[in-house]
Structure formats: structure tokens, C-alpha cells
mmCIF file with all atom_site columns, C-alpha atoms in Angstrom:
data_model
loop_
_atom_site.group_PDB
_atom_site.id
_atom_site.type_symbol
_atom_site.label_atom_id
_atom_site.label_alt_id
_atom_site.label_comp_id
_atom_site.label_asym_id
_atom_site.label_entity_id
_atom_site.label_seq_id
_atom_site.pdbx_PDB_ins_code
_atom_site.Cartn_x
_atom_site.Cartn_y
_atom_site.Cartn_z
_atom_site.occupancy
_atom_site.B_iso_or_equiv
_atom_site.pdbx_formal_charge
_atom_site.auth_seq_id
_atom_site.auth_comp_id
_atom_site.auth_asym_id
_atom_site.auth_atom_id
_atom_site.pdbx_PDB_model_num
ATOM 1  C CA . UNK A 1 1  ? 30.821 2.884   -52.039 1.00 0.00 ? 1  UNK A CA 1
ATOM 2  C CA . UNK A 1 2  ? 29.267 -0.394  -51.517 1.00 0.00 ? 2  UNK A CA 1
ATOM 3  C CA . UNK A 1 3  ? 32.168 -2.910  -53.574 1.00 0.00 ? 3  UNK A CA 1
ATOM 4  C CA . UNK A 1 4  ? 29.522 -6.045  -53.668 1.00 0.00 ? 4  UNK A CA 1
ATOM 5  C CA . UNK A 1 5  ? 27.375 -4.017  -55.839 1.00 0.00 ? 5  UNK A CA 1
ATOM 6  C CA . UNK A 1 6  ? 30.073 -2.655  -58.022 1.00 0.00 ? 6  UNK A CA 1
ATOM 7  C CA . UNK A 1 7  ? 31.845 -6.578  -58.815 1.00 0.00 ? 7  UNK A CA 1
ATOM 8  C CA . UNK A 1 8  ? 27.810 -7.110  -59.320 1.00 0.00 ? 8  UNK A CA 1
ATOM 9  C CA . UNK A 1 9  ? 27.736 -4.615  -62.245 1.00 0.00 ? 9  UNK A CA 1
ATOM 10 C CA . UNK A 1 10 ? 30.871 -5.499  -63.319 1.00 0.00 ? 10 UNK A CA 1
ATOM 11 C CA . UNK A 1 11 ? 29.677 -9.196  -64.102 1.00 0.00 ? 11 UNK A CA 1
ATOM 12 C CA . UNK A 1 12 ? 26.393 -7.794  -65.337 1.00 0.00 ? 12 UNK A CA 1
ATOM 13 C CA . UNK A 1 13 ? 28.311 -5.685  -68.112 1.00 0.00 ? 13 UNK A CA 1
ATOM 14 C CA . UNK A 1 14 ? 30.953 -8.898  -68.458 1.00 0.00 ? 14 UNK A CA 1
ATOM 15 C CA . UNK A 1 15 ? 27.546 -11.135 -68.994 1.00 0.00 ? 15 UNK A CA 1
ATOM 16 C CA . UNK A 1 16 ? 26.363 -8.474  -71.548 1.00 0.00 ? 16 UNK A CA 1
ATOM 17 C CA . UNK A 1 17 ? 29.435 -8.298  -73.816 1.00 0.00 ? 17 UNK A CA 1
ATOM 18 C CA . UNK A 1 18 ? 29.223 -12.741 -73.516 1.00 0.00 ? 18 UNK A CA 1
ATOM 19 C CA . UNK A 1 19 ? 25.943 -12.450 -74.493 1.00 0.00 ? 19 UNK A CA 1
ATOM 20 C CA . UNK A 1 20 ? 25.153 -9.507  -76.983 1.00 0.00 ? 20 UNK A CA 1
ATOM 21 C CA . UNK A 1 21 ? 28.341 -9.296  -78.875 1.00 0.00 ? 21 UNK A CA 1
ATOM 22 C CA . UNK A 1 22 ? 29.847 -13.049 -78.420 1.00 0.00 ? 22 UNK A CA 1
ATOM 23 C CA . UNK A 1 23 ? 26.692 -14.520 -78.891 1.00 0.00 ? 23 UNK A CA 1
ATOM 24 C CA . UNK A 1 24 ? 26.717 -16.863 -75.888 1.00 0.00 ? 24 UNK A CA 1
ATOM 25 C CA . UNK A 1 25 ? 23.369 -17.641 -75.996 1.00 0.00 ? 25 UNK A CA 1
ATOM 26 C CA . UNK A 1 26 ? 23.672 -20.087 -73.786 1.00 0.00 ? 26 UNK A CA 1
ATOM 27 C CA . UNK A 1 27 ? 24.348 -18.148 -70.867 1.00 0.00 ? 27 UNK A CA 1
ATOM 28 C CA . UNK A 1 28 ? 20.426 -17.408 -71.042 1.00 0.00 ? 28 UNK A CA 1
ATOM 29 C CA . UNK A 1 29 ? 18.319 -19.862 -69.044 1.00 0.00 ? 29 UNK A CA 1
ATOM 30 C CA . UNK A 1 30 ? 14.378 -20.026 -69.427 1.00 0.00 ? 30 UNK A CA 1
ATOM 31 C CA . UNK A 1 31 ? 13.722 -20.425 -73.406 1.00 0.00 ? 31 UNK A CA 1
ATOM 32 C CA . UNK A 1 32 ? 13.497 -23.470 -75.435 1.00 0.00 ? 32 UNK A CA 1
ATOM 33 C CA . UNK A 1 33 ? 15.974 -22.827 -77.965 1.00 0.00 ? 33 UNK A CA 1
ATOM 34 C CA . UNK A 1 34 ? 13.527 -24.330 -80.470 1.00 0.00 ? 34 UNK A CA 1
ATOM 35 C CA . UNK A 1 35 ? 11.262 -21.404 -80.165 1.00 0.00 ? 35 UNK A CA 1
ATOM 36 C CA . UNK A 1 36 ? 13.438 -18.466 -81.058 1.00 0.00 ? 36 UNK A CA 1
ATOM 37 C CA . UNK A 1 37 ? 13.598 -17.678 -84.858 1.00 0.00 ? 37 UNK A CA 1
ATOM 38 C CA . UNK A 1 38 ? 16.664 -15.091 -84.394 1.00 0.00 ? 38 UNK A CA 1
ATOM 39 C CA . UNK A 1 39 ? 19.432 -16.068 -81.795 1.00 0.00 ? 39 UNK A CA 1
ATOM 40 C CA . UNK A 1 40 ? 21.787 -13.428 -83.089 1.00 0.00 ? 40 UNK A CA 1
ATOM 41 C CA . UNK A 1 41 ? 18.993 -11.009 -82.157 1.00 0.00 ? 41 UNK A CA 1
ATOM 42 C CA . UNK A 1 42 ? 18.252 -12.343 -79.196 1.00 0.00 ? 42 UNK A CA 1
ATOM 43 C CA . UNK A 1 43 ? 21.717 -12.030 -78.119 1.00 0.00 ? 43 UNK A CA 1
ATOM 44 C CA . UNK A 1 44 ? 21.953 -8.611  -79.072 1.00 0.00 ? 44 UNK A CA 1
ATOM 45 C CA . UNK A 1 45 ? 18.049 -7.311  -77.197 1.00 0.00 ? 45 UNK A CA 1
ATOM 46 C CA . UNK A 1 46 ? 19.006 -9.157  -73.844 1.00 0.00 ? 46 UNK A CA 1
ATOM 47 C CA . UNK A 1 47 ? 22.790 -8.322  -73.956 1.00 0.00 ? 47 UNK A CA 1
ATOM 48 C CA . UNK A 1 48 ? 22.398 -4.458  -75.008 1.00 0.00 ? 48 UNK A CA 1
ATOM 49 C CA . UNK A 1 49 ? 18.626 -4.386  -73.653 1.00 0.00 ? 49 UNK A CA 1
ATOM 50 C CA . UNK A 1 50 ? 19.161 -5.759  -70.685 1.00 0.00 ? 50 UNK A CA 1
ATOM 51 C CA . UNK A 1 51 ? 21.884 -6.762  -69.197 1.00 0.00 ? 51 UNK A CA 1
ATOM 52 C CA . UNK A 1 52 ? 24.151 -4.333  -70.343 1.00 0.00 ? 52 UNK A CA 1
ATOM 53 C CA . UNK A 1 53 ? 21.666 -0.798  -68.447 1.00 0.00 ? 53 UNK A CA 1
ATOM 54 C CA . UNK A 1 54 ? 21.262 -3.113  -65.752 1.00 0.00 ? 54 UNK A CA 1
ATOM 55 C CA . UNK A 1 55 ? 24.792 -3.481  -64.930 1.00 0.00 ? 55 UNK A CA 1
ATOM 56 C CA . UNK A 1 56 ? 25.508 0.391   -65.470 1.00 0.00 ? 56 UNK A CA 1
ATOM 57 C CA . UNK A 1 57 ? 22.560 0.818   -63.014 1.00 0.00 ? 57 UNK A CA 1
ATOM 58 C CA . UNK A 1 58 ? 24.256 -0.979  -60.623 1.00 0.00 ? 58 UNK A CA 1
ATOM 59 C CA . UNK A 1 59 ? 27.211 -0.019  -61.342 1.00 0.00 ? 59 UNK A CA 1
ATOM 60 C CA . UNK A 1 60 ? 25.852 3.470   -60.678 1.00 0.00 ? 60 UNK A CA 1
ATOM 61 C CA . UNK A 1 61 ? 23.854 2.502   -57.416 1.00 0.00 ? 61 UNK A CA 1
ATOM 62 C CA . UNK A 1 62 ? 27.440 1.214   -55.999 1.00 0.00 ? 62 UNK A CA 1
ATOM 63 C CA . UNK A 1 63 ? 29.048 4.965   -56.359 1.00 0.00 ? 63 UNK A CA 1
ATOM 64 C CA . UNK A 1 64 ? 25.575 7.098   -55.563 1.00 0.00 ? 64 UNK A CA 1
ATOM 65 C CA . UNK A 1 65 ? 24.299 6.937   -52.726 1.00 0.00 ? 65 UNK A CA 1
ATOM 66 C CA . UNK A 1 66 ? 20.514 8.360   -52.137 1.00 0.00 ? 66 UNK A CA 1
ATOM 67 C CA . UNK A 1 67 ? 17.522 8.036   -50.575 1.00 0.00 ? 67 UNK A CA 1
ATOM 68 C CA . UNK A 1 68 ? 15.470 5.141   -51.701 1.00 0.00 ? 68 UNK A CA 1
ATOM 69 C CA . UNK A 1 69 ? 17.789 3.135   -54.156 1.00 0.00 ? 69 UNK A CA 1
ATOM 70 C CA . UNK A 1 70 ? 17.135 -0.004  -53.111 1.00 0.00 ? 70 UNK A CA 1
ATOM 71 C CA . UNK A 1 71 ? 13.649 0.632   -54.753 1.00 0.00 ? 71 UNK A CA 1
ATOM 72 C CA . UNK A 1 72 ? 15.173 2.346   -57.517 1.00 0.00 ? 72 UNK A CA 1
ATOM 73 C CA . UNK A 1 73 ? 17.146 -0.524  -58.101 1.00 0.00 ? 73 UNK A CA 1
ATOM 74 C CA . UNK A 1 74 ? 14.451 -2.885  -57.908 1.00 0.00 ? 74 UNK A CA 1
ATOM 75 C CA . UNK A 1 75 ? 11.529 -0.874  -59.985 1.00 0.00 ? 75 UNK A CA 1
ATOM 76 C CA . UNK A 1 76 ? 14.207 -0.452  -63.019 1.00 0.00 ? 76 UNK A CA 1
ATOM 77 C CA . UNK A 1 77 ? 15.527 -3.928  -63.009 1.00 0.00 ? 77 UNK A CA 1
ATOM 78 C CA . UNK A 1 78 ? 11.644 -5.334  -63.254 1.00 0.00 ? 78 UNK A CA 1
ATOM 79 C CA . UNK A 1 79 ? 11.027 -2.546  -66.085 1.00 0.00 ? 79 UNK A CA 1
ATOM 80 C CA . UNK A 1 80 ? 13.677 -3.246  -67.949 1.00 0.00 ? 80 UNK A CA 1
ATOM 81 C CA . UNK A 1 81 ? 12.975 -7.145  -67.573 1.00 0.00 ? 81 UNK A CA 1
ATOM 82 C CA . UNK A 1 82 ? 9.088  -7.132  -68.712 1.00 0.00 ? 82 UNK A CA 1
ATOM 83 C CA . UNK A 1 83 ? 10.236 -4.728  -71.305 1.00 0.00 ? 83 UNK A CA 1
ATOM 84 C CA . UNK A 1 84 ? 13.158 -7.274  -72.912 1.00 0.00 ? 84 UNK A CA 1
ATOM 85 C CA . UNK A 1 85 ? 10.309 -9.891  -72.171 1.00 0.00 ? 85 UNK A CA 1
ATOM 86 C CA . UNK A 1 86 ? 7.520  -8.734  -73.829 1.00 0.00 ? 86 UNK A CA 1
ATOM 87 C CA . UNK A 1 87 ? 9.711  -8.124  -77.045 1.00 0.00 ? 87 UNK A CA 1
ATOM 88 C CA . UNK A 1 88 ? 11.253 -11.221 -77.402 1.00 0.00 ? 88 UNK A CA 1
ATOM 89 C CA . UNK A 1 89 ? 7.553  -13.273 -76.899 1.00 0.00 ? 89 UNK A CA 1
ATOM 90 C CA . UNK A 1 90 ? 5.781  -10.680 -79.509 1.00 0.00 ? 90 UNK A CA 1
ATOM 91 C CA . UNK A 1 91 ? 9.077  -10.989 -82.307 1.00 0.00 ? 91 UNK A CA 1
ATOM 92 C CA . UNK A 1 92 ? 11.133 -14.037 -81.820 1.00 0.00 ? 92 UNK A CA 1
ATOM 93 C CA . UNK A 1 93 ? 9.159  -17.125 -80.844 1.00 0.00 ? 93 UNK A CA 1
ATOM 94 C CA . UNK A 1 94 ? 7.431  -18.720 -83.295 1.00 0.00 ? 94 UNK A CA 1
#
């Protein structure tokens, strides 16, 4: 069990309950605030689209251990991240 990984996911799913339920918004850094139409929505897509799998992947990668997860890790966290991306550019900037 590697226990940096797993205090890792832990703040990932503590930074998704700030973020999609609480509404910190401001915990995101890289959008002009100007630009979003919805912040309530984007709270909810990056808290429960992102950082919330994220952290249970990590979470997960911190109990498992396999072949290759390093890559595993990687690949899913870049997936989910042009995914959550792509969304929020095509429906909540203006």
C-alpha cells in the first residue's frame, strides 16, 4: 500500500466535495471567471467529472498493485482531463 498516494486521493475527493458540492470555484486555477456562463455547473462537471474519479483512481492505485499503473494512472488522469476540458470550452464560455 503506497500511503502518499492514498492522502493524494484523499485530498483529490476532499477538493471534489469543495468544489462540486460547496461551490468553491475558486479552488480552480486557469479560467477567467468572466468567461464562464454557469459557475454552479462548472463546479459540479470538474468536481463530479473530474476530480472526484480521479481521486477514487488513486485512491484505488494506492491499495492495487499491478503491472503498469503508473501508466494507468497517467493515461486516465489525461482522459479524464481533455474530456472535462473539451466540455467546459464547447458549453460554458461564452
Amino acid at each position: 500500500m503506497d500511503y502518499g498516494l492514498l492522502i493524494i486521493g484523499i485530498l483529490l475527493l476532499v477538493v471534489s466535495y469543495l468544489v462540486g458540492v460547496k461551490k468553491q470555484t475558486w479552488l480552480l486555477a486557469g479560467f477567467n471567471e468572466k468567461h464562464i456562463k454557469n459557475k454552479s455547473l462548472l463546479g459540479r462537471i470538474t468536481g463530479s467529472g473530474f476530480f472526484l474519479p480521479l481521486g477514487l483512481i488513486v485512491i484505488m492505485n494506492s491499495i492495487l498493485d499491478y503491472a503498469n499503473e503508473g501508466t494507468v494512472l497517467l493515461v486516465s488522469m489525461l482522459l479524464l482531463l481533455t474530456a472535462v476540458y473539451l466540455f467546459i470550452n464547447k458549453k460554458l464560455m461564452d
